[in-house]
mmCIF file of C-alpha atoms in Angstrom:
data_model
loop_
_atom_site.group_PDB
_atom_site.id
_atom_site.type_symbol
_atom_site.label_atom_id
_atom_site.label_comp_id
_atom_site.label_asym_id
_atom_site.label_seq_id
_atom_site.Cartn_x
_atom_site.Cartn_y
_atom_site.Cartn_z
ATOM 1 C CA UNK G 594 -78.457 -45.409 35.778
ATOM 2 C CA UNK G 595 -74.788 -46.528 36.820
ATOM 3 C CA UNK G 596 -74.480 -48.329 33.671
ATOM 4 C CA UNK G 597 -75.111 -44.456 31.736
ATOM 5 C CA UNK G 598 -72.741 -43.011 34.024
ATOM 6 C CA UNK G 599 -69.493 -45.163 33.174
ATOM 7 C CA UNK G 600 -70.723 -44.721 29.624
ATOM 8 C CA UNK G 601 -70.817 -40.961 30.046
ATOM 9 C CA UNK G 602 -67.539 -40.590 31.897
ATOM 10 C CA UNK G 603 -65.896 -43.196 29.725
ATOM 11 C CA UNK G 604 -66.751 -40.985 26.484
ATOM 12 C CA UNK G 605 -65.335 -37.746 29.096
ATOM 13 C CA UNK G 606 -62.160 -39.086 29.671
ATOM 14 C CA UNK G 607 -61.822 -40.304 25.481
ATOM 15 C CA UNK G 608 -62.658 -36.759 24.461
ATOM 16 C CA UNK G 609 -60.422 -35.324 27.317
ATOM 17 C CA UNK G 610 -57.741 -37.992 26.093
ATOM 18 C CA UNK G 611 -58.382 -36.113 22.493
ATOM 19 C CA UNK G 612 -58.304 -32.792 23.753
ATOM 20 C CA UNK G 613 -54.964 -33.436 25.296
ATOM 21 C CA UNK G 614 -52.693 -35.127 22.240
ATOM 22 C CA UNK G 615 -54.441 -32.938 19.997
ATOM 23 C CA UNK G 616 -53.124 -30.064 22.434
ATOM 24 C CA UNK G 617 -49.673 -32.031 22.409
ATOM 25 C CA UNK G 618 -49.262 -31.651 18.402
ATOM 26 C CA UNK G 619 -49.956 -27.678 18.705
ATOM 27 C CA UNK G 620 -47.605 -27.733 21.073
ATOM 28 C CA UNK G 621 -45.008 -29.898 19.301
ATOM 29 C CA UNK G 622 -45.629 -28.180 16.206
ATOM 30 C CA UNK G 623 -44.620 -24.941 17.925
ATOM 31 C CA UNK G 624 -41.515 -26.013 19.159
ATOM 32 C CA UNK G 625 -40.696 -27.467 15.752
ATOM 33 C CA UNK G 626 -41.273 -24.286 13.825
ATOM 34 C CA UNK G 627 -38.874 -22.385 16.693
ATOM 35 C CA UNK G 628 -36.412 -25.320 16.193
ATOM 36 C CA UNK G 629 -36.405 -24.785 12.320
ATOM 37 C CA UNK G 630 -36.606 -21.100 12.467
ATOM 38 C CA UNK G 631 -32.982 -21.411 15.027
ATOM 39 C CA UNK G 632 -31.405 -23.794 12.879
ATOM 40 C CA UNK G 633 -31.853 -21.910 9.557
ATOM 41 C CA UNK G 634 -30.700 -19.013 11.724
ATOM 42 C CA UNK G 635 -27.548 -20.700 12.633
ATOM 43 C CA UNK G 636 -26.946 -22.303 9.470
ATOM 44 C CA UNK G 637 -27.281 -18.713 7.571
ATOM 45 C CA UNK G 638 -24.370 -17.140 10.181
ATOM 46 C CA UNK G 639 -21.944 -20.347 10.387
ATOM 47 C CA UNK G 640 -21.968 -21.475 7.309
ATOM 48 C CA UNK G 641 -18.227 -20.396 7.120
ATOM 49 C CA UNK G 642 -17.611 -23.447 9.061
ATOM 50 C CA UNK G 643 -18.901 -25.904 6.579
ATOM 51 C CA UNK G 644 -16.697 -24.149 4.209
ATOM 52 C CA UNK G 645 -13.719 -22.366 6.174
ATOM 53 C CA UNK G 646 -11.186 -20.859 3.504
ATOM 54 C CA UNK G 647 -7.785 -21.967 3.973
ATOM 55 C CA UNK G 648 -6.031 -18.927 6.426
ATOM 56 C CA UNK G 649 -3.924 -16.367 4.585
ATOM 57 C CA UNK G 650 -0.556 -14.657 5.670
ATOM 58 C CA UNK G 651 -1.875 -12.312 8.393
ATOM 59 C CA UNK G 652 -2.990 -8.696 6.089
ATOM 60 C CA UNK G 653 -0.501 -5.912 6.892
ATOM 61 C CA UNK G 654 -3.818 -4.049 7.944
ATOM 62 C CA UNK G 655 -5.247 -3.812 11.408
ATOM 63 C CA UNK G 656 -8.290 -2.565 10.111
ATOM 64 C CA UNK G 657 -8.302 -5.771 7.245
ATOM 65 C CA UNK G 658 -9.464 -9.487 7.290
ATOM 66 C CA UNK G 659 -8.072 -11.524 4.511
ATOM 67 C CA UNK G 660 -9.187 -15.303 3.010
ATOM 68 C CA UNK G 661 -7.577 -17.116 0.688
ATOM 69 C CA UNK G 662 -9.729 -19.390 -1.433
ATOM 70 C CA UNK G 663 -10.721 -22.827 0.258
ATOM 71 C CA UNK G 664 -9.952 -25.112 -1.851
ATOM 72 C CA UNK G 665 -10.125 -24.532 -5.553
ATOM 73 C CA UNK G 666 -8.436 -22.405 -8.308
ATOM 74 C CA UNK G 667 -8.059 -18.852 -7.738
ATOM 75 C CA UNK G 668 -10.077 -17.657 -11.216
ATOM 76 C CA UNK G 669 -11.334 -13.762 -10.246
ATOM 77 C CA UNK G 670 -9.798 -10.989 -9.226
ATOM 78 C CA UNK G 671 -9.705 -10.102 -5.000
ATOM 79 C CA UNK G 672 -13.305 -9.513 -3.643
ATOM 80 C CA UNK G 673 -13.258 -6.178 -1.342
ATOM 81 C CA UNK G 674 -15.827 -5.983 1.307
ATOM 82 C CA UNK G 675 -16.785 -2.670 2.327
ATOM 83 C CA UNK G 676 -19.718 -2.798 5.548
ATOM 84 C CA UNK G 677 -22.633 -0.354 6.804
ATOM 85 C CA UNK G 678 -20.977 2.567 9.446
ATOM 86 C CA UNK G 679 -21.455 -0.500 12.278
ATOM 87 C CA UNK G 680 -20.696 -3.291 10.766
ATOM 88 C CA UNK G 681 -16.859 -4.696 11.582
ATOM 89 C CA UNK G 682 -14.343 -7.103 10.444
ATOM 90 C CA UNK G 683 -16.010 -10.252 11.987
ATOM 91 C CA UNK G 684 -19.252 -8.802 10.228
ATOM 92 C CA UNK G 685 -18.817 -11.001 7.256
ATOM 93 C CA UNK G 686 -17.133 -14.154 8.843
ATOM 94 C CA UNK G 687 -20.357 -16.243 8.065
ATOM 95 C CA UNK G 688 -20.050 -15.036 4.039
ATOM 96 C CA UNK G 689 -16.211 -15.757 4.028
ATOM 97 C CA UNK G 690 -16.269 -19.522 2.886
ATOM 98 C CA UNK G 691 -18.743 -19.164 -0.062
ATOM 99 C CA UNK G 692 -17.040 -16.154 -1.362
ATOM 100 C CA UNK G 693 -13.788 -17.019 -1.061
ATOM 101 C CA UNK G 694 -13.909 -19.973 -3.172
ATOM 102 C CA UNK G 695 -12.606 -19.133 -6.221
ATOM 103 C CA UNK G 696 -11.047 -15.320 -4.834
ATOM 104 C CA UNK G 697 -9.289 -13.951 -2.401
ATOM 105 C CA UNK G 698 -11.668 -11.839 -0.330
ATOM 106 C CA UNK G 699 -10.752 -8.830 1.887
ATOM 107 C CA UNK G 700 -12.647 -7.571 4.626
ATOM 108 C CA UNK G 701 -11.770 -3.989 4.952
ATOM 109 C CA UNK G 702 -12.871 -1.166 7.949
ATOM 110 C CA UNK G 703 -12.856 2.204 7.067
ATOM 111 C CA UNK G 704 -12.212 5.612 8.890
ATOM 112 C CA UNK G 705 -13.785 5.427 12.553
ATOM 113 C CA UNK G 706 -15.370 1.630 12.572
ATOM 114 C CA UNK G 707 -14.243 -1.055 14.341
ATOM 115 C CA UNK G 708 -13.679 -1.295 18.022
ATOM 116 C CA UNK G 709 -10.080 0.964 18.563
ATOM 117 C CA UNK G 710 -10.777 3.997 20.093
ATOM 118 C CA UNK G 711 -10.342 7.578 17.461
ATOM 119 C CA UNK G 712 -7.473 9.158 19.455
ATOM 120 C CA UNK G 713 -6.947 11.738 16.441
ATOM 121 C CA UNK G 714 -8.939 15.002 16.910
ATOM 122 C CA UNK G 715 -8.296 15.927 13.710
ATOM 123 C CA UNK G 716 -9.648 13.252 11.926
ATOM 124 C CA UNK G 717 -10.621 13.124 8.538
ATOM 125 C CA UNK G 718 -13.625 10.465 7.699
ATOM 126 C CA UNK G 719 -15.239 12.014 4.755
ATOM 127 C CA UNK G 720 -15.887 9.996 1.452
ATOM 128 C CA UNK G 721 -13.028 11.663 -0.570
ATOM 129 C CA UNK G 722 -10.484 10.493 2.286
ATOM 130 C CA UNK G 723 -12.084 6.884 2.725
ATOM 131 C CA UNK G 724 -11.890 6.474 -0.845
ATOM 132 C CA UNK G 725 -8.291 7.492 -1.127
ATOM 133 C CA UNK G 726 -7.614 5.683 2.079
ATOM 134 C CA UNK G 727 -8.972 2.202 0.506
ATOM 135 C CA UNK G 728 -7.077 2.627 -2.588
ATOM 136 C CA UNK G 729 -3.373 3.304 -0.751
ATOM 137 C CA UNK G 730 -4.111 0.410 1.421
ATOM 138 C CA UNK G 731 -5.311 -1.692 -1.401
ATOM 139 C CA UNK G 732 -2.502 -1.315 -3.183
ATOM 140 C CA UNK G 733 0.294 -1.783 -0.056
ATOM 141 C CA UNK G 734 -2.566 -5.351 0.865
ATOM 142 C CA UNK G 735 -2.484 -7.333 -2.363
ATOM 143 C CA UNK G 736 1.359 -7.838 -3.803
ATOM 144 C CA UNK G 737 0.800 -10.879 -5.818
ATOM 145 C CA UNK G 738 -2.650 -12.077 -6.366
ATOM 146 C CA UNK G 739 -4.944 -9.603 -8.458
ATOM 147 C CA UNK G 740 -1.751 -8.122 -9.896
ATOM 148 C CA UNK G 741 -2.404 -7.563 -14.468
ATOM 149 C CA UNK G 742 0.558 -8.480 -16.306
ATOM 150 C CA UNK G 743 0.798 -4.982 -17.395
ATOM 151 C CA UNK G 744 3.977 -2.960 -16.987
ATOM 152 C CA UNK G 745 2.346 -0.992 -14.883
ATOM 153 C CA UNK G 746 1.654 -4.420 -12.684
ATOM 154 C CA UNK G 747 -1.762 -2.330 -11.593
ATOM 155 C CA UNK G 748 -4.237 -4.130 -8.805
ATOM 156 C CA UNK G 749 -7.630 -5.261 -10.243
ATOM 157 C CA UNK G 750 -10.111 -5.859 -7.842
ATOM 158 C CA UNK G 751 -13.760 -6.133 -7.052
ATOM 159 C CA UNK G 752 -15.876 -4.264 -4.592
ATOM 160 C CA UNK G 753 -19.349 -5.605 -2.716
ATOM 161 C CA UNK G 754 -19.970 -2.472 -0.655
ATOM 162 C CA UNK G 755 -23.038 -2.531 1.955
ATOM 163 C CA UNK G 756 -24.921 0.666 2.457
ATOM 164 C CA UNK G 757 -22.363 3.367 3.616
ATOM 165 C CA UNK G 758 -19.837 0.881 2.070
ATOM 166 C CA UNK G 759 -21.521 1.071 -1.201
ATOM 167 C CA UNK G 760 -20.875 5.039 -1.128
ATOM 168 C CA UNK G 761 -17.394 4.180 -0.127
ATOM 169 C CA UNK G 762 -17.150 1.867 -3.036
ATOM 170 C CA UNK G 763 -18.632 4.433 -5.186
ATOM 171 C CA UNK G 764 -16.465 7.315 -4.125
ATOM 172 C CA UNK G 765 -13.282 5.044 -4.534
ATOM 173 C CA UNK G 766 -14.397 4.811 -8.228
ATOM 174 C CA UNK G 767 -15.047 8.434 -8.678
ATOM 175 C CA UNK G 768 -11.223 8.641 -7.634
ATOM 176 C CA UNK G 769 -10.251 6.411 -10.682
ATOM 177 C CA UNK G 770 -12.502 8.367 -13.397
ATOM 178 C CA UNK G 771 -12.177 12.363 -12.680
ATOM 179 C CA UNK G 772 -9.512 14.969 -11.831
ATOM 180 C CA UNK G 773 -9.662 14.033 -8.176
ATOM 181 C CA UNK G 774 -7.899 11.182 -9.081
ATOM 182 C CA UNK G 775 -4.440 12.991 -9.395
ATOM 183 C CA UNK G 776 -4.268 13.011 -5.885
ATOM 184 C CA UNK G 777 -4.278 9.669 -4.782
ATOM 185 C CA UNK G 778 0.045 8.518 -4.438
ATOM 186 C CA UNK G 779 1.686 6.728 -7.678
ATOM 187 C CA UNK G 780 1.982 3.737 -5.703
ATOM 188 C CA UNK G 781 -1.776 3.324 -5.653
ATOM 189 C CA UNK G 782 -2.005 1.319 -8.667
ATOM 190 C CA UNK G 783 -5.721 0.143 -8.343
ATOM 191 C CA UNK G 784 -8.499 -0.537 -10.836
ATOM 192 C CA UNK G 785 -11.915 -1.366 -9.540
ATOM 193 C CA UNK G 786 -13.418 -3.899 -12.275
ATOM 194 C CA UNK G 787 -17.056 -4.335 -10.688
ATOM 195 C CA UNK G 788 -19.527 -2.663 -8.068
ATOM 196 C CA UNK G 789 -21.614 -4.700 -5.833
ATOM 197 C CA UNK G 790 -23.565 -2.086 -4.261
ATOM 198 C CA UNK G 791 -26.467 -2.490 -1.688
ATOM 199 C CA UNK G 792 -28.605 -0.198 -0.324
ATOM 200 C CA UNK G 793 -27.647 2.440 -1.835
ATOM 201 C CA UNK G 794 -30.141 4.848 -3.349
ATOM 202 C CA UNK G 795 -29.994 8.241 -5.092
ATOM 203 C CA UNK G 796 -30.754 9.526 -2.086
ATOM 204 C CA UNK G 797 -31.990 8.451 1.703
ATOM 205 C CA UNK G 798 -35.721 8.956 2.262
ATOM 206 C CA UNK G 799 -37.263 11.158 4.705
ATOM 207 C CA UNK G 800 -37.115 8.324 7.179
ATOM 208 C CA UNK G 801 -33.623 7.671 6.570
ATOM 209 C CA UNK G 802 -32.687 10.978 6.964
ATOM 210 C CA UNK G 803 -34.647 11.158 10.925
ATOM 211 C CA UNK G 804 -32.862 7.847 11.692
ATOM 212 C CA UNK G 805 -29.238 9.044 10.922
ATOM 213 C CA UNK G 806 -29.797 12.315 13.261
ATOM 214 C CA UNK G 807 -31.244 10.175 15.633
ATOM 215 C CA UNK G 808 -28.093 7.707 15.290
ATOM 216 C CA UNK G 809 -25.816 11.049 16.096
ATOM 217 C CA UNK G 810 -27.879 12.098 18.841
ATOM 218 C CA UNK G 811 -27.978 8.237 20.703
ATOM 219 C CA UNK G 812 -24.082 8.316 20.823
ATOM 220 C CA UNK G 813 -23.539 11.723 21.963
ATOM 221 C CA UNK G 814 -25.898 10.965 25.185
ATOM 222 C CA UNK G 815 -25.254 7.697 25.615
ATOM 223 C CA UNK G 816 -21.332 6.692 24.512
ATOM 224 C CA UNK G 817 -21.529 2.722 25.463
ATOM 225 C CA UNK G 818 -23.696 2.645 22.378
ATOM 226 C CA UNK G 819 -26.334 0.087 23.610
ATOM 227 C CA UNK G 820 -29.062 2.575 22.409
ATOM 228 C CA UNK G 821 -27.512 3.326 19.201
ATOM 229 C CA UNK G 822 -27.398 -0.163 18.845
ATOM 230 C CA UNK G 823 -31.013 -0.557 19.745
ATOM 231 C CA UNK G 824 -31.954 1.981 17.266
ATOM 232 C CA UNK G 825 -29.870 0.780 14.120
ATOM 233 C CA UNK G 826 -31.599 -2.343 14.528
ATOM 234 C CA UNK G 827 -35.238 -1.189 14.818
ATOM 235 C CA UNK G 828 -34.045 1.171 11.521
ATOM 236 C CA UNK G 829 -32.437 -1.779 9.552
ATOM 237 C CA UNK G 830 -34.061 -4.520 10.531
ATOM 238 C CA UNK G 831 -37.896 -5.673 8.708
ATOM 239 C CA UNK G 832 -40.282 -6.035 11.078
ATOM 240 C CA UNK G 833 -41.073 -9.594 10.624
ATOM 241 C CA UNK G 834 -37.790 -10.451 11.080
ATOM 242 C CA UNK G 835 -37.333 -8.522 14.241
ATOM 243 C CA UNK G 836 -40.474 -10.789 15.617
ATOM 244 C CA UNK G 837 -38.909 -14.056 14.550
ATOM 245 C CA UNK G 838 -35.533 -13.218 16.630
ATOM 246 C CA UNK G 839 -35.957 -14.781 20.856
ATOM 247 C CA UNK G 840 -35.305 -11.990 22.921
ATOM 248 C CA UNK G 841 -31.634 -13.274 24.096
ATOM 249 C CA UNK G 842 -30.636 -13.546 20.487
ATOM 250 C CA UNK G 843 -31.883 -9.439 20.163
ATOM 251 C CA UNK G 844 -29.764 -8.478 23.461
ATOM 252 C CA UNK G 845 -26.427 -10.554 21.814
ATOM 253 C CA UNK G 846 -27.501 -8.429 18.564
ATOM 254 C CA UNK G 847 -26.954 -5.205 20.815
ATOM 255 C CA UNK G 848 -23.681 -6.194 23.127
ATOM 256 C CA UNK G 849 -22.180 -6.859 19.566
ATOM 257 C CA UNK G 850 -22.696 -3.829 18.009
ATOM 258 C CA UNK G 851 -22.260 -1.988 21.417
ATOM 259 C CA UNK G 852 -18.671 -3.755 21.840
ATOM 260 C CA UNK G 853 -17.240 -3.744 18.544
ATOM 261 C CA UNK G 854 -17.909 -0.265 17.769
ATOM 262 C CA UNK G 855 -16.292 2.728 18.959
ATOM 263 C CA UNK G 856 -18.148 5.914 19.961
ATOM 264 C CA UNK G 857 -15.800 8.770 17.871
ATOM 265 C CA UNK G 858 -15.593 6.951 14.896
ATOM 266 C CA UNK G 859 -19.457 6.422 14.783
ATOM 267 C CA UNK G 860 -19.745 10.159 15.307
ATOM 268 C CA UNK G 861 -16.980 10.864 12.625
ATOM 269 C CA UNK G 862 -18.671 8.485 9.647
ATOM 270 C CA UNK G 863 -22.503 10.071 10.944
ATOM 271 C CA UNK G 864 -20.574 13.825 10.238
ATOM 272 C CA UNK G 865 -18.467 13.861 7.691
ATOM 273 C CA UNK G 866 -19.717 11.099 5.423
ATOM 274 C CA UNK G 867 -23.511 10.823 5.386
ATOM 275 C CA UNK G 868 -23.660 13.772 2.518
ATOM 276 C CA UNK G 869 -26.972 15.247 2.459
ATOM 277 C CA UNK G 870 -26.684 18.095 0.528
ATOM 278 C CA UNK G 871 -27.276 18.027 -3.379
ATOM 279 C CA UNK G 872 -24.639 20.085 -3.911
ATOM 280 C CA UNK G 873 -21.806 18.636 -2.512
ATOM 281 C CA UNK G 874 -19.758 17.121 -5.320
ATOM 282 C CA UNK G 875 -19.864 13.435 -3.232
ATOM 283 C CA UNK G 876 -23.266 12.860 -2.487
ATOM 284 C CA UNK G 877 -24.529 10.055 -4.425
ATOM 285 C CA UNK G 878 -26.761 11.480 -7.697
ATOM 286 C CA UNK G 879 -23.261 13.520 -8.340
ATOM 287 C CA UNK G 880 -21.113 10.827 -7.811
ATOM 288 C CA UNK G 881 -23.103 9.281 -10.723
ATOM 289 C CA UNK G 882 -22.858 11.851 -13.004
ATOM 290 C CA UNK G 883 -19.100 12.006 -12.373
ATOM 291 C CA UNK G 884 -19.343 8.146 -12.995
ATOM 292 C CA UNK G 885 -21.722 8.572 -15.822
ATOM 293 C CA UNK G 886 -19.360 10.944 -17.341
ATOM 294 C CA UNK G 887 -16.575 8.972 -17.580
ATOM 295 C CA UNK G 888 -18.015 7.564 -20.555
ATOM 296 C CA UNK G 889 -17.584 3.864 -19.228
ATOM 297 C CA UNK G 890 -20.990 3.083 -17.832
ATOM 298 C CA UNK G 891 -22.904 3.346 -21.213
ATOM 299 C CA UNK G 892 -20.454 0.471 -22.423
ATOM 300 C CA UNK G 893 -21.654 -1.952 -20.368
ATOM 301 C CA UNK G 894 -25.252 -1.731 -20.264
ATOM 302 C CA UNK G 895 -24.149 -3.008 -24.113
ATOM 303 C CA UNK G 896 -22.186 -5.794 -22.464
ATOM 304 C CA UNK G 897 -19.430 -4.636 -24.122
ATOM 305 C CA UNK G 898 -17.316 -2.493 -21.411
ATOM 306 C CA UNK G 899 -13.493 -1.679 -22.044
ATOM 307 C CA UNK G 900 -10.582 -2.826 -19.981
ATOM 308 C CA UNK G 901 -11.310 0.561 -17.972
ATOM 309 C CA UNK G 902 -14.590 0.373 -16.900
ATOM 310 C CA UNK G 903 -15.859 0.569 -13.974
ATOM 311 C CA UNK G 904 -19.288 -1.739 -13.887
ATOM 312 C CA UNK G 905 -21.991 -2.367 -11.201
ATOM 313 C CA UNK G 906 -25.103 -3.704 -10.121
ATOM 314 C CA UNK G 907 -27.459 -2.815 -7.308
ATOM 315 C CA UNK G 908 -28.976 -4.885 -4.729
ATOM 316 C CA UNK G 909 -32.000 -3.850 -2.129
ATOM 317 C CA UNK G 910 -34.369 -5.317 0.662
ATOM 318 C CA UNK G 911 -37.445 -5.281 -0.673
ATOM 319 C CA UNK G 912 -38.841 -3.471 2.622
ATOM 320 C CA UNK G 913 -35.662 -1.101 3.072
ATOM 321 C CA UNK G 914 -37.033 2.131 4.611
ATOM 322 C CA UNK G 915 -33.777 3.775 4.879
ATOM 323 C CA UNK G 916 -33.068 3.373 1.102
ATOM 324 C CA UNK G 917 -36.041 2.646 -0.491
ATOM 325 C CA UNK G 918 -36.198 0.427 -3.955
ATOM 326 C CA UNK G 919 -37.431 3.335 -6.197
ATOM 327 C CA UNK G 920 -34.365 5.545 -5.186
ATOM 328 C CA UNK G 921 -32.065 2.131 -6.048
ATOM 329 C CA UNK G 922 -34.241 2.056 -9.325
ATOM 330 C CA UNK G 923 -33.530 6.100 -9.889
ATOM 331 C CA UNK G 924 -29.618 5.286 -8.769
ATOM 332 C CA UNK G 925 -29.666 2.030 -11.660
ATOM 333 C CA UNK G 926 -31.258 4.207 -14.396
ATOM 334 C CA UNK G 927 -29.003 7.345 -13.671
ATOM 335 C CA UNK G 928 -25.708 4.656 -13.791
ATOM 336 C CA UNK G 929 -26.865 3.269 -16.585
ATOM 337 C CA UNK G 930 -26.142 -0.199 -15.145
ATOM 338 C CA UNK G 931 -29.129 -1.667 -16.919
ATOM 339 C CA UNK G 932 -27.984 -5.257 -18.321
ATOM 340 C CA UNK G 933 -28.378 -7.068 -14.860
ATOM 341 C CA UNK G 934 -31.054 -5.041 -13.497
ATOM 342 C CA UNK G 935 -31.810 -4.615 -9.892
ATOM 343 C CA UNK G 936 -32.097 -7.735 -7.021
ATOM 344 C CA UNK G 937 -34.845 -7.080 -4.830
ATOM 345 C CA UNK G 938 -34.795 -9.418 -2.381
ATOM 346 C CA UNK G 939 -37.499 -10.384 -0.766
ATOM 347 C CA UNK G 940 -39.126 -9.973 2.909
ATOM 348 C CA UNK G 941 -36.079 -8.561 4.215
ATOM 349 C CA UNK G 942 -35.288 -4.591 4.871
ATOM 350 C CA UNK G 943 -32.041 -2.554 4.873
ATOM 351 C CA UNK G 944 -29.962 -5.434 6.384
ATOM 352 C CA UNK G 945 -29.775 -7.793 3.604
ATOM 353 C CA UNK G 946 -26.323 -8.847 4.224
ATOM 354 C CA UNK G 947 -28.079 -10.798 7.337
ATOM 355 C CA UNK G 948 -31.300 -11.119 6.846
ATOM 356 C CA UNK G 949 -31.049 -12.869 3.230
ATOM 357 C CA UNK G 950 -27.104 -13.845 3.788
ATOM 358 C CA UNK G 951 -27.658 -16.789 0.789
ATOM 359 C CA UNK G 952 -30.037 -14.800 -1.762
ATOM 360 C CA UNK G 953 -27.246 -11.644 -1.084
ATOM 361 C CA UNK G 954 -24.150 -13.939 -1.478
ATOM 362 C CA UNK G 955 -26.047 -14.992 -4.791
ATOM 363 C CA UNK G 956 -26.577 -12.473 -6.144
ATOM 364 C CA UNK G 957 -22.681 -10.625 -5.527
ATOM 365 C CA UNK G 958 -21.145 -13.998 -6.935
ATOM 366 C CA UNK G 959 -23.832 -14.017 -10.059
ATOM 367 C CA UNK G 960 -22.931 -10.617 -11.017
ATOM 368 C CA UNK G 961 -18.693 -11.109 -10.423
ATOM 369 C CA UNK G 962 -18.910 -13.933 -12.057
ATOM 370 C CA UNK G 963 -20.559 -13.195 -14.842
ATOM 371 C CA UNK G 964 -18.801 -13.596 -18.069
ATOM 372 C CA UNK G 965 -15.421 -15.714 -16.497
ATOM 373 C CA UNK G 966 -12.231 -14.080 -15.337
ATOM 374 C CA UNK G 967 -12.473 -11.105 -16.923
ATOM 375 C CA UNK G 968 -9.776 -8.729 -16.090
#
C-alpha cells in the first residue's frame, strides 16, 4: 500500500512538474509575441535614426521641417509632405531618413496645425488659400535645389499629401492648371511634377462625414483636445491595431496630439476646408474635373505625360472607414491616373502613414521614382 502511494504521488508531482513548464512556454511565448510586437513598433517610428539625413540650413519657415539627403546623390526633385488636419511637423520624423535619401524632403504645416496658438480672427484656412499659401512659401523655401534650368528658373517639386493633405496637394495643383491660377504672386514659380495622395476619396462616406462633426463638436466643449484626440484615433485607427497598442502607448498617442495641436486652427481646417458640398468648385470630384480638364492627366495614364503635367497615384488602408477604397477607386478612374493603379494596403485603416509606415514609404518612393529624374 505505501509502495502505491509514492508511486502515485511520484507520477502527481511529474505531471504537476509538466503542467507547470508547459504553463512556463505559454507564458514565455506571450511575452515574446508582446516583445516582437514593441520592437517592430519601435523600429517602424525610429527608423530615422538608423538612417538620420544629414541636417539642412534651418527652413525660413516656422511652420517647415527640412532634410537634406543622408548620404547619397541628390537625383529627384524636393519631396513635399503635406499631413492629416492633426498631424505636425515631428509627424513624419520616423519617414525622414528613407525618404530623404536621394531628395530633399520638406515637411510643411498648413493654415491652423501645429501647436502656435491662431491669434488672427480673421483667418482664412480654406483650400484655395492653403493651396496658394504652399505655393508662395514653396517658392521663398527652395532657392537652389529643385530649381529647372529654364529662364524662368521655376521650382519642380513633388507632393505626398496624407488625407486633408492630399486635398491640399490637390488644390495646390488646381492652382497651376485653371484661371485661379492668375492669382497666386509672379514670384511663385512652382510646378508640382507628381501626386502622392492618400486617403483621399471622391468623397467621405457617411461615417466620415459623423466623425468630422463630431471632431468640431469635441474641441468646442473640450479645448485641451484630449477628447478630440481620443476620437481621431478611434476614427483613424483599424481596430486590430488599436488592440495591439499597451494602454500607456494609447495615452502618449493622446498627450501628443493633445499638445501639439492647437484648438482654433483645428476648428479653422474642420470649417473652412472639409468641403462637403458638391457644388463648391473645391471639393474633391470638381477638383478632378478641373484637373481632368487640363488635358494633362489623359497623358500619363499613356506613360507619356508632357513637361507640364501634373501626375498622381492614390494610396488607401484597406479598412479606411473615413475614405473608403471604392471612393479612392471612383477618385483613380475620374483622374484618369490608371498606369500605377491603386495601393491598398493591407490590415491597416485611415492612418496608413503609421500603421504601415514601410509598405506607405514604398509605395510614395515606387511611384516618384518611377522612370529616373524626370523633371
Amino acid at each position: 500500500m505505501k509502495s502505491f502511494q509514492s508511486e502515485r504521488d511520484r507520477k502527481y508531482k511529474n505531471n504537476s512538474s509538466t503542467r507547470s513548464f508547459l504553463w512556463d512556454i505559454v507564458r514565455w511565448v506571450t511575452c515574446l509575441h508582446h516583445a516582437l510586437f514593441l520592437f517592430n513598433f519601435v523600429v517602424d517610428r525610429c527608423d530615422c535614426l538608423v538612417t538620420k539625413p544629414r541636417p539642412r540650413q534651418k527652413s525660413k519657415l516656422s511652420s517647415a521641417r527640412t532634410a537634406l539627403p543622408a548620404s547619397r546623390e541628390e537625383l529627384y526633385p524636393p519631396l513635399v509632405l503635406l499631413g492629416g488636419i492633426a498631424q505636425t511637423k515631428s509627424s513624419w520624423d520616423h519617414h525622414l531618413g528613407a525618404l530623404a535619401e536621394h531628395r530633399q524632403v520638406l515637411v510643411y504645416e498648413c493654415i491652423g496645425q501645429g501647436e502656435k496658438a491662431i491669434d488672427d480672427n480673421n483667418l482664412d484656412a480654406s483650400l484655395p488659400a492653403q493651396a496658394r499659401r504652399l505655393l508662395e512659401q514653396l517658392d521663398a523655401e527652395f532657392t537652389t535645389g529643385g530649381r529647372s534650368n529654364d529662364d524662368d528658373n521655376q521650382l519642380v517639386v513633388d507632393i505626398a499629401g496624407f488625407s486633408f493633405g492630399g486635398r491640399v496637394a490637390m488644390a495646390a495643383a488646381c492652382l497651376q492648371t485653371d484661371g485661379v491660377s492668375q492669382k497666386i504672386p509672379d514670384h511663385a514659380r512652382v510646378r508640382i511634377r507628381r501626386l502622392h495622395l492618400t486617403g483621399v476619396g471622391c468623397d467621405r462616406s457617411d461615417y466620415g462625414h459623423v466623425a468630422m462633426r463630431s471632431f468640431s463638436e469635441l474641441i468646442k466643449s473640450d479645448p485641451s483636445l484630449r477628447s478630440f484626440a481620443w476620437s481621431i484615433l478611434l476614427a483613424t485607427y483599424s481596430p486590430a491595431y488599436l488592440r495591439g497598442l499597451p494602454e500607456r502607448t494609447l495615452e502618449r498617442l493622446v498627450d501628443f496630439i493633445a499638445s501639439s495641436n492647437n484648438a482654433d486652427g483645428l476648428l479653422a481646417i474642420l470649417d473652412q476646408a472639409e468641403v462637403s458640398d458638391v457644388e463648391d468648385p473645391w471639393h474633391v470630384v470638381n477638383m478632378a474635373d478641373r484637373l481632368v480638364s487640363s488635358g494633362e492627366t489623359p497623358e500619363f495614364s499613356e506613360g507619356t505625360g508632357s513637361k507640364g503635367a501634373v501626375t498622381g497615384k492614390l494610396c488607401v488602408g484597406e479598412f479606411d472607414r473615413m475614405a473608403p477604397v471604392e471612393g479612392v477607386a471612383l477618385l483613380q478612374k475620374k483622374l484618369g491616373w490608371i498606369r500605377h493603379g491603386v495601393d491598398v494596403l493591407p490590415d491597416c485603416g485611415h492612418a496608413v502613414v503609421l500603421e504601415q509606415p514601410r509598405a506607405w514609404r514604398e509605395s510614395v518612393l515606387s511611384f516618384l521614382n518611377a522612370n529616373g529624374a524626370v523633371s
